[in-house]
Amino acid sequence: MSQHVSQHGLKLSIGGPAAILARVAAIVGNTVREAGRAKLFYGLLGGALLLLAFSVVLSDLALVDQKARLVQSFGMAVIPLMCVGTAILLGAVLLHKEIDKKTLYAILPKPIRRSEFILGKLLGLSTLLLAELAVLTLCWWAVLVLRGGELTAPMLRGMGLQYVELLLVTSIALFFSALSRPVLSGVLTTGVFIAGRVTYVINDLLSATKGVFAEVPAMRALGKLLVAVVPDLGTFSVSDQILQGWEVPWTYVSAATLYGLSWAAVFAIGAVLLFERRDFT
Amino acid sequence: MTQPAEQIVDPSRGPEILRLRQLSKTFRVGFWATRVQAVRDVSAVMYQGESIGYLGPNGSGKTTSIKCMLALIQPSSGKIELFGRSPTDPLARARVGYLPESPYFYDYLTPVEVCEYVGKLYGLDARTRKQRTQELLGLVGLDQAAKRPLRGFSKGMLQRIGIAQSLMADPDLLIWDEPLSGLDPLGRKEVRELMIELRRQGKSLFFSSHVLTDIEALCDGVCILDRGVAVAQGRLADLLRRDALESEALLDLPADPQLEAGLRAELAKIPGLALQQLPTGVQAVLPTQAVPALIQALMQGGGQLRELSARRDSLEDLFMRKALQRSDGGQP
């Protein structure tokens, strides 16, 4: 039975994919609206725009043929960082705010599964991050054109990969948000983000023949554990290749996307499992 | 919810809609994870069309057990059936309209948007959502403030939007946690009338309140919780003592002091009669079987009987009696 007809003949669609999608879409819409009202979001967006403007000023100091390159590298560093900041800061408070403000108590008793609520929250914040990334990329493009550069296909693919990283960071933040309070969630997510960004370094150290990771068994075990449990976020950063003028092949983009989405799913499922067990007193 | 679950089933009543079987909830609090038992072995049944008051002092476990019924809290032990299903099943909750205690909604939304949002969660189509929103905001008196964000709303207005959203999907069972709190006298009257109207429409009502007179006026039955234990439950008619074993009379004694003294002496001979001076006259409480003796004494002594009524137990009396029994270590 996926439909219920009320005493006065109202038809309620409860089960089935369409009904589930409609409920998730309602949560997504409200999450976008709620997160989009956060001053923090506009602060980070404004900060990123200021830094892009600053890159124009900074490029005046560069050699004539290096002006566009400076703006290019500046954008590729600033945009992902600011978006990751948004993902961590908004993601860490995403669930706590609902509990703290008691808005959750009016929502969860409705015919919605907790997993649908989590999915809606995740997709809602991801939508907002997509909008932020798109706005910043457009501004970056404008600045690039101003400095005689252009937005190339590899650069767009690079930004696409950054978005996959953002999805992953958002699901990590959501996972910790389902587990702990905002400050701790923020710290833990930042920790995983930093560890994820240096995973490739640990990998290199593990494959070296000298050094603590090669010679001390305990450190080697720790290094291997870190590499196993922390997603390699370096996978999504292709700015060095782009700046070198190398191609970013679709095969790489596809594999990295699959890798990122798989990890995002792991953290999202973890968040659902934690959230399902919580009591809302 | 008029009797413990084990004692059921009364085929003369409507279908069973809510059943608690030995519901218990224990929380672990503080650094040392101390166990606090919020609800202990509560069993109850509620039938369609009934109106049940959930009563108890602060911290008695009312809100905890209500949250268990809506799957906001998982019971430590026991079982809950909502329309024959687990409360975790969305199909069961689709038939419930819940009003939380001190309802909070997204303060950037307007009442129209809250109803729209809730309607989407219940899977209502756009046309029905719009129609219901208009109807309900009119019903709770928020049609003039329909497009104002909630952030500027008073507590009473938030309570009204809470009521409207709980009715959005035309639910069979309304679970309202303190629905009359935060309302002004006029608002309370309107909500009481709304509750009576909803009952008339055949809705089942389960609501908690601290105000005993509200429960007495609106409910068929009560469940009284005290420190997590159901100390009394059943139909009000069965629980309250209306057996007329005692009567209450308001008397006018003669103005002449000698006659008054004589009458008082006669009245004192009636077994079990107690007199109390009130501003409006003299009140006599006496066994009902002694009423003829009272009337005879009055007629002979020159007094007058102004009022006579069977003495009736109030919900407050019942509540105090049960709470006292537990404090004394007696069984509920």
XYZ file of C-alpha atoms in Angstrom:
613
model
C 0.000 0.000 0.000
C 1.671 3.225 -1.106
C -1.300 5.540 -0.893
C -3.580 6.448 1.950
C -6.950 8.101 1.538
C -7.978 10.212 4.503
C -11.387 10.396 6.152
C -12.341 13.342 3.930
C -10.903 11.853 0.758
C -7.441 13.444 0.638
C -5.014 11.242 -1.274
C -1.644 10.899 0.422
C 1.206 9.418 -1.627
C 3.506 7.792 0.885
C 5.309 4.844 -0.720
C 6.908 4.389 -4.113
C 9.842 6.157 -5.791
C 7.858 9.234 -6.881
C 6.604 9.922 -3.356
C 10.094 9.429 -1.896
C 11.597 11.766 -4.490
C 8.945 14.406 -3.770
C 9.737 14.304 -0.037
C 13.490 14.445 -0.625
C 12.949 17.355 -3.047
C 10.972 19.203 -0.353
C 13.848 18.774 2.113
C 16.382 19.821 -0.566
C 14.418 22.991 -1.320
C 14.169 23.956 2.307
C 17.831 23.159 2.991
C 18.960 25.346 0.088
C 16.787 28.127 1.406
C 17.991 27.710 4.968
C 21.705 27.362 4.169
C 21.437 30.125 1.576
C 20.334 32.490 4.341
C 23.474 31.854 6.400
C 25.656 34.946 6.777
C 28.610 32.604 6.814
C 27.849 31.544 3.267
C 27.822 35.104 1.988
C 30.922 35.894 4.018
C 32.867 33.087 2.362
C 31.456 33.902 -1.062
C 32.354 37.581 -0.625
C 35.815 36.623 0.632
C 36.409 34.458 -2.432
C 35.276 37.252 -4.748
C 37.593 39.708 -2.990
C 40.513 37.316 -3.369
C 39.743 36.943 -7.087
C 39.670 40.738 -7.376
C 42.937 40.845 -5.500
C 44.453 38.472 -8.062
C 43.785 41.154 -10.705
C 45.763 43.670 -8.681
C 48.457 41.105 -8.007
C 48.712 40.217 -11.678
C 49.795 43.794 -12.420
C 53.057 42.942 -10.723
C 53.609 39.895 -12.936
C 55.330 39.821 -16.304
C 53.055 40.569 -19.248
C 52.824 36.948 -20.437
C 52.349 35.688 -16.891
C 49.335 37.826 -15.909
C 46.662 35.339 -17.015
C 48.651 32.435 -15.589
C 48.765 34.128 -12.177
C 44.993 34.691 -12.192
C 44.539 31.102 -13.338
C 46.592 29.591 -10.527
C 45.110 31.965 -7.969
C 41.557 30.965 -8.927
C 42.346 27.274 -8.878
C 43.657 27.621 -5.328
C 41.104 30.050 -3.888
C 37.831 28.745 -5.330
C 38.073 25.140 -4.066
C 39.381 26.265 -0.695
C 36.535 28.695 -0.095
C 33.963 26.152 -1.245
C 35.461 23.507 1.039
C 35.267 26.066 3.872
C 31.564 26.501 3.124
C 31.017 22.734 2.996
C 32.736 22.195 6.352
C 31.200 25.138 8.195
C 27.660 24.707 6.922
C 27.831 20.901 6.915
C 28.969 20.797 10.542
C 25.876 22.691 11.733
C 23.423 21.198 9.254
C 21.796 18.665 11.591
C 22.622 20.302 14.871
C 20.735 23.439 13.902
C 17.601 21.396 13.232
C 17.892 19.743 16.655
C 18.901 22.898 18.484
C 16.067 24.958 17.012
C 13.675 22.024 17.459
C 12.485 22.276 13.851
C 13.266 18.582 13.465
C 10.526 17.673 15.942
C 7.874 18.943 13.577
C 9.381 17.212 10.534
C 10.409 13.690 11.550
C 6.950 12.670 12.856
C 5.651 13.241 9.332
C 5.685 10.224 6.995
C 9.333 10.691 6.078
C 12.170 8.264 6.692
C 15.247 9.536 8.460
C 17.362 8.375 5.503
C 15.269 10.601 3.210
C 15.834 13.524 5.526
C 19.611 12.964 5.510
C 19.637 12.582 1.731
C 17.645 15.791 1.345
C 20.028 17.663 3.631
C 23.064 16.329 1.749
C 21.641 17.164 -1.673
C 20.423 20.563 -0.474
C 23.851 21.652 0.704
C 25.426 20.128 -2.403
C 23.092 22.217 -4.573
C 24.101 25.366 -2.739
C 27.783 24.474 -3.137
C 27.237 23.911 -6.850
C 25.757 27.404 -7.092
C 28.700 28.850 -5.149
C 31.228 27.027 -7.331
C 29.406 28.149 -10.496
C 29.290 31.814 -9.413
C 32.963 31.817 -8.461
C 33.976 30.025 -11.675
C 32.076 32.581 -13.744
C 33.797 35.454 -11.924
C 37.140 33.733 -12.345
C 36.437 33.390 -16.058
C 35.647 37.110 -16.287
C 38.895 37.982 -14.513
C 40.822 35.601 -16.756
C 39.404 37.209 -19.888
C 40.269 40.616 -18.425
C 43.867 39.466 -18.118
C 43.989 38.003 -21.611
C 43.440 34.402 -20.608
C 40.651 31.919 -21.277
C 38.741 29.208 -19.527
C 39.872 25.939 -21.096
C 38.181 22.534 -21.122
C 40.763 20.995 -18.714
C 40.139 23.873 -16.300
C 36.395 23.165 -16.382
C 37.040 19.472 -15.843
C 39.274 20.439 -12.941
C 36.417 22.438 -11.416
C 34.118 19.455 -12.001
C 36.486 17.299 -9.979
C 36.578 19.944 -7.267
C 32.820 19.632 -7.052
C 33.141 15.875 -6.521
C 35.547 16.667 -3.694
C 32.983 19.097 -2.275
C 30.311 16.373 -2.327
C 32.678 14.111 -0.455
C 33.618 16.761 2.125
C 29.911 17.569 2.617
C 29.090 13.941 3.315
C 32.026 13.731 5.758
C 30.739 16.866 7.533
C 27.238 15.391 7.621
C 28.582 12.138 9.055
C 30.295 13.950 11.916
C 27.290 16.260 12.300
C 25.140 13.179 12.962
C 27.658 12.085 15.586
C 28.679 15.188 17.517
C 28.237 18.876 18.173
C 29.127 21.516 15.547
C 32.583 22.508 16.803
C 33.761 18.922 17.080
C 32.150 18.061 13.714
C 33.975 20.994 12.115
C 37.305 20.020 13.672
C 36.951 16.356 12.714
C 35.904 17.171 9.144
C 38.808 19.590 8.774
C 41.105 16.893 10.142
C 39.886 14.348 7.613
C 40.144 16.953 4.844
C 43.765 17.767 5.695
C 44.634 14.085 6.100
C 42.931 13.359 2.770
C 44.923 16.077 1.048
C 48.237 14.639 2.300
C 47.397 10.971 1.775
C 49.508 10.894 -1.360
C 52.503 12.134 0.673
C 52.022 9.312 3.177
C 51.735 6.897 0.251
C 55.046 8.176 -1.101
C 56.658 7.857 2.331
C 55.347 4.308 2.683
C 56.856 3.294 -0.628
C 60.218 4.893 0.203
C 63.052 2.687 1.442
C 64.104 5.064 4.225
C 62.342 7.250 6.791
C 60.056 6.605 9.771
C 57.180 5.255 7.687
C 59.517 2.724 6.073
C 61.575 1.779 9.101
C 59.349 2.063 12.213
C 56.712 -0.728 12.129
C 54.215 1.207 14.284
C 54.418 4.261 12.020
C 54.167 2.066 8.966
C 50.994 0.468 10.359
C 49.589 3.901 11.205
C 50.404 5.192 7.736
C 48.743 2.190 6.109
C 45.679 2.623 8.320
C 45.409 6.314 7.386
C 45.686 5.544 3.699
C 43.008 2.862 4.053
C 40.417 4.835 6.057
C 40.904 8.353 4.712
C 39.859 9.132 1.156
C 42.649 10.444 -1.046
C 41.415 13.977 -1.735
C 44.532 14.707 -3.821
C 42.771 12.712 -6.550
C 40.482 15.677 -7.204
C 43.153 18.335 -7.386
C 44.508 18.578 -10.925
C 45.662 22.197 -10.834
C 49.348 21.259 -11.275
C 48.595 19.307 -14.469
C 46.458 22.155 -15.816
C 49.093 24.779 -15.051
C 51.663 22.595 -16.807
C 49.357 22.595 -19.823
C 48.677 18.876 -19.590
C 45.441 17.268 -20.611
C 42.969 15.989 -17.969
C 41.556 12.929 -19.734
C 37.908 11.933 -19.366
C 38.955 8.475 -18.242
C 40.729 10.051 -15.265
C 37.790 12.342 -14.549
C 35.368 9.378 -14.652
C 37.507 7.185 -12.403
C 38.074 10.001 -9.917
C 34.356 10.826 -9.894
C 33.453 7.199 -9.247
C 36.051 7.070 -6.462
C 34.728 10.273 -4.886
C 31.071 9.319 -5.118
C 31.784 5.894 -3.630
C 33.459 7.475 -0.610
C 30.661 10.055 -0.352
C 28.133 7.211 -0.311
C 30.087 5.456 2.476
C 29.988 8.572 4.672
C 26.352 9.297 3.800
C 25.325 5.745 4.718
C 27.318 6.122 7.934
C 25.454 9.368 8.663
C 22.112 7.637 8.057
C 23.024 4.733 10.360
C 24.039 7.127 13.130
C 21.007 9.333 12.625
C 18.627 6.358 12.657
C 19.845 5.388 16.113
C 19.529 8.827 17.663
C 16.854 9.744 20.159
C 15.428 13.231 19.818
C 14.561 14.032 23.400
C -6.774 4.367 26.119
C -9.020 3.294 28.809
C -7.480 0.194 30.206
C -4.187 -1.614 30.381
C -3.442 -3.462 27.163
C -3.635 -6.874 28.720
C -7.242 -6.402 29.774
C -8.735 -5.399 26.429
C -10.660 -6.026 23.978
C -14.003 -4.353 23.747
C -15.665 -5.126 20.402
C -18.335 -2.480 21.016
C -15.750 0.257 20.530
C -14.169 1.425 17.287
C -11.021 -0.096 15.829
C -7.887 0.025 17.904
C -5.551 2.778 16.700
C -2.829 2.982 19.315
C -1.451 0.358 21.626
C 1.421 0.579 24.071
C 2.715 -2.690 25.472
C 4.877 -2.292 28.557
C 6.603 0.721 27.117
C 9.786 1.651 28.963
C 12.455 4.183 28.212
C 15.697 4.592 30.074
C 18.124 7.394 29.299
C 21.747 7.530 30.222
C 22.721 10.967 31.418
C 25.861 12.724 32.553
C 29.504 11.800 32.447
C 28.960 8.500 34.277
C 26.016 7.584 32.033
C 23.674 7.316 35.003
C 20.473 5.478 34.121
C 17.296 7.502 34.397
C 14.051 5.679 33.793
C 11.709 8.171 32.152
C 8.877 5.755 31.352
C 8.241 2.419 33.051
C 5.996 -0.380 31.806
C 3.201 1.778 30.443
C 0.516 -0.298 28.723
C -2.542 1.207 27.144
C -4.978 0.952 24.258
C -6.782 3.710 22.403
C -9.743 3.206 20.082
C -10.860 5.236 17.110
C -12.983 8.242 17.980
C -11.774 8.439 21.564
C -10.367 11.530 23.174
C -7.673 10.808 25.698
C -5.988 13.211 28.075
C -2.431 12.496 29.031
C -1.772 13.922 32.394
C 1.120 14.259 34.747
C 3.469 16.723 36.385
C 6.624 17.991 34.681
C 9.117 15.181 34.200
C 6.492 12.458 34.519
C 7.349 11.003 31.097
C 4.481 12.382 29.013
C 6.562 13.954 26.255
C 9.016 11.037 26.244
C 6.244 8.509 25.676
C 4.597 10.725 23.042
C 7.941 10.914 21.241
C 8.181 7.110 21.416
C 4.754 6.902 19.745
C 6.107 9.017 16.872
C 9.460 7.246 16.555
C 11.409 10.306 17.671
C 12.679 8.202 20.568
C 13.290 4.466 20.510
C 11.791 2.597 23.463
C 14.261 0.699 25.659
C 11.713 -2.094 25.894
C 8.105 -2.726 25.075
C 6.205 -2.231 21.888
C 4.081 0.426 20.244
C 1.515 -0.141 17.526
C 0.119 2.803 15.620
C -2.742 1.765 13.359
C -1.418 -1.764 13.666
C 2.058 -0.819 12.461
C 5.340 0.224 13.987
C 5.644 4.007 14.450
C 8.807 3.833 12.330
C 6.596 2.961 9.349
C 5.747 6.176 7.424
C 2.339 4.726 6.559
C 1.455 4.677 10.253
C 2.647 8.244 10.810
C 0.774 9.419 7.691
C -2.431 9.049 9.711
C -1.180 11.125 12.620
C -1.131 14.881 13.071
C 1.432 15.901 15.681
C 1.663 19.200 17.479
C 4.924 19.412 19.439
C 5.131 21.112 22.796
C 6.126 24.754 22.086
C 6.196 24.201 18.320
C 9.147 25.597 16.399
C 9.228 25.989 12.655
C 11.654 27.563 10.253
C 11.244 31.220 11.153
C 11.948 32.446 7.628
C 8.869 30.623 6.297
C 5.386 32.098 6.185
C 2.347 30.115 7.407
C 1.480 29.391 3.766
C 4.973 28.019 3.150
C 4.889 25.897 6.325
C 1.620 24.279 5.213
C 2.961 23.804 1.683
C 6.118 22.169 3.011
C 4.214 19.877 5.361
C 1.751 19.029 2.577
C 4.648 17.925 0.369
C 5.948 15.658 3.136
C 2.509 14.037 3.316
C 2.514 13.527 -0.450
C -0.432 15.822 -1.175
C -0.762 17.200 -4.696
C -0.341 20.927 -5.369
C -4.057 21.658 -5.703
C -4.948 19.912 -2.466
C -2.071 21.635 -0.667
C -3.290 25.048 -1.747
C -6.878 24.304 -0.814
C -6.004 22.818 2.588
C -3.638 25.684 3.363
C -6.385 28.240 2.792
C -8.924 26.239 4.784
C -6.663 25.602 7.751
C -5.174 29.068 8.046
C -8.726 30.385 8.086
C -9.693 27.807 10.688
C -6.899 28.808 13.084
C -7.353 32.515 12.403
C -4.069 33.107 10.638
C -5.422 34.085 7.217
C -4.506 37.730 7.832
C -0.901 36.777 8.677
C -0.619 34.082 6.010
C 2.256 35.716 4.176
C 4.259 37.054 7.098
C 7.430 35.233 8.176
C 7.063 33.317 11.431
C 9.947 35.146 13.059
C 7.621 37.951 14.123
C 4.944 35.637 15.500
C 3.881 35.463 19.134
C 3.812 32.149 20.999
C 0.071 31.927 20.526
C 0.372 32.461 16.769
C 3.062 29.774 16.560
C 0.727 27.447 18.430
C -1.938 28.172 15.828
C 0.372 27.416 12.903
C 1.374 24.257 14.783
C -2.258 23.221 14.947
C -2.810 24.054 11.263
C 0.163 21.974 10.098
C -0.930 19.046 12.257
C -4.287 19.005 10.451
C -2.817 19.351 6.944
C -3.297 15.717 5.895
C -6.702 15.262 7.539
C -5.251 12.775 10.070
C -7.288 10.166 11.914
C -5.350 10.629 15.137
C -4.181 13.933 16.561
C -1.345 13.784 19.050
C -1.054 17.215 20.574
C 1.469 17.991 23.279
C 0.171 20.845 25.423
C -2.096 22.343 22.735
C -3.538 25.025 25.010
C -0.292 26.400 26.352
C 0.775 29.852 25.241
C -2.711 30.882 24.222
C -4.677 33.804 25.582
C -8.148 33.123 27.078
C -9.873 33.734 23.747
C -7.353 31.520 21.953
C -7.861 28.757 24.511
C -11.590 28.937 24.012
C -11.187 28.769 20.229
C -8.831 25.800 20.408
C -11.137 24.010 22.851
C -14.016 24.562 20.443
C -11.862 23.330 17.581
C -11.051 20.187 19.560
C -14.745 19.582 20.192
C -15.460 20.096 16.477
C -12.666 17.703 15.499
C -14.103 15.105 17.856
C -17.494 15.632 16.296
C -15.906 14.905 12.916
C -14.728 11.580 14.283
C -11.078 12.425 14.880
C -9.297 10.681 17.713
C -7.521 13.018 20.073
C -4.600 12.257 22.316
C -3.323 15.294 24.107
C -1.306 16.196 27.133
C -2.067 19.078 29.398
C -1.335 20.394 32.846
C -4.745 21.992 32.999
C -7.009 19.404 34.546
C -10.220 21.256 33.763
C -9.364 21.163 30.046
C -8.904 17.416 30.193
C -12.112 16.963 32.155
C -13.996 19.058 29.634
C -12.579 17.476 26.480
C -11.745 13.842 27.190
C -13.513 10.519 27.467
C -10.613 9.025 29.246
C -7.318 9.836 30.903
C -3.962 8.316 31.505
C -2.155 9.761 34.480
C 1.588 9.417 34.614
C 3.652 9.960 37.703
C 7.424 9.532 37.574
C 7.132 7.412 34.447
C 4.432 5.076 35.721
C 0.788 5.074 34.625
C -0.882 5.471 38.014
C -4.421 5.678 36.670
C -6.072 5.140 33.337
C -9.555 4.631 32.173
C -12.773 6.385 31.324
C -13.287 9.524 33.344
C -16.760 8.331 34.265
C -15.253 5.220 35.821
C -12.321 6.906 37.461
C -13.998 9.862 39.099
C -16.137 9.117 42.129
C -19.637 10.179 41.281
C -21.286 7.583 43.466
C -23.090 10.232 45.443
C -22.019 8.657 48.713
C -21.553 12.172 49.915
C -23.650 15.253 49.361
C -23.005 18.923 49.718
C -25.583 21.428 50.971
C -25.598 25.179 51.362
C -27.676 26.280 54.319
C -29.161 29.489 55.713
C -29.269 29.339 59.505
C -31.752 31.450 61.511
C -30.677 35.010 62.356
C -31.710 34.565 65.993
C -28.610 33.367 67.915
C -30.633 31.119 70.210
C -32.401 29.433 67.310
C -29.126 29.109 65.455
C -27.442 27.463 68.413
C -30.373 25.066 68.741
C -30.217 24.160 65.053
C -26.465 23.665 65.168
C -26.929 21.315 68.122
C -29.491 19.313 66.107
C -27.240 19.207 63.064
C -24.334 17.995 65.184
C -26.369 14.876 65.992
C -26.417 13.818 62.311
C -23.655 11.214 61.880
C -20.878 12.199 59.433
C -22.077 15.785 58.900
C -19.431 18.516 58.800
C -20.237 22.226 58.749
C -18.083 24.972 57.304
C -18.764 28.698 57.255
C -18.490 30.131 53.738
C -19.004 33.785 52.697
C -22.202 32.710 50.945
C -23.625 30.676 53.819
C -22.947 27.522 55.769
C -21.771 24.510 53.837
C -22.663 21.056 55.060
C -20.967 17.907 53.786
C -22.734 14.759 54.804
C -23.417 11.162 53.757
C -26.163 11.123 51.147
C -28.270 8.783 53.275
C -28.355 11.478 55.971
C -29.959 14.085 53.685
C -33.550 13.419 54.968
C -32.312 13.953 58.546
C -30.729 17.233 57.490
C -33.937 18.457 55.858
C -35.982 17.493 58.890
C -33.591 19.290 61.245
C -33.736 22.418 59.084
C -37.519 22.411 58.966
C -37.783 22.012 62.718
C -35.021 24.467 63.567
C -36.069 27.304 61.207
C -33.196 26.944 58.775
C -33.353 26.881 55.000
C -31.788 24.629 52.392
C -30.455 26.775 49.566
C -28.550 24.207 47.466
C -28.124 20.460 47.526
C -25.844 18.421 45.243
C -24.054 15.103 45.095
C -20.417 15.591 45.975
C -18.283 14.845 42.941
C -14.668 13.836 42.691
C -12.621 16.087 40.413
C -9.733 15.063 38.209
C -7.569 17.071 40.522
C -8.745 14.995 43.494
C -8.002 11.826 41.547
C -4.597 13.070 40.483
C -3.632 14.136 43.983
C -4.892 10.888 45.454
C -2.848 8.786 43.012
C 0.270 10.904 43.429
C -0.079 10.683 47.202
C -0.531 6.906 47.064
C 2.776 6.555 45.240
C 4.561 8.938 47.617
C 3.339 6.810 50.508
C 4.734 3.738 48.797
C 1.329 2.357 47.940
C 0.533 0.743 44.655
C -0.975 2.883 41.906
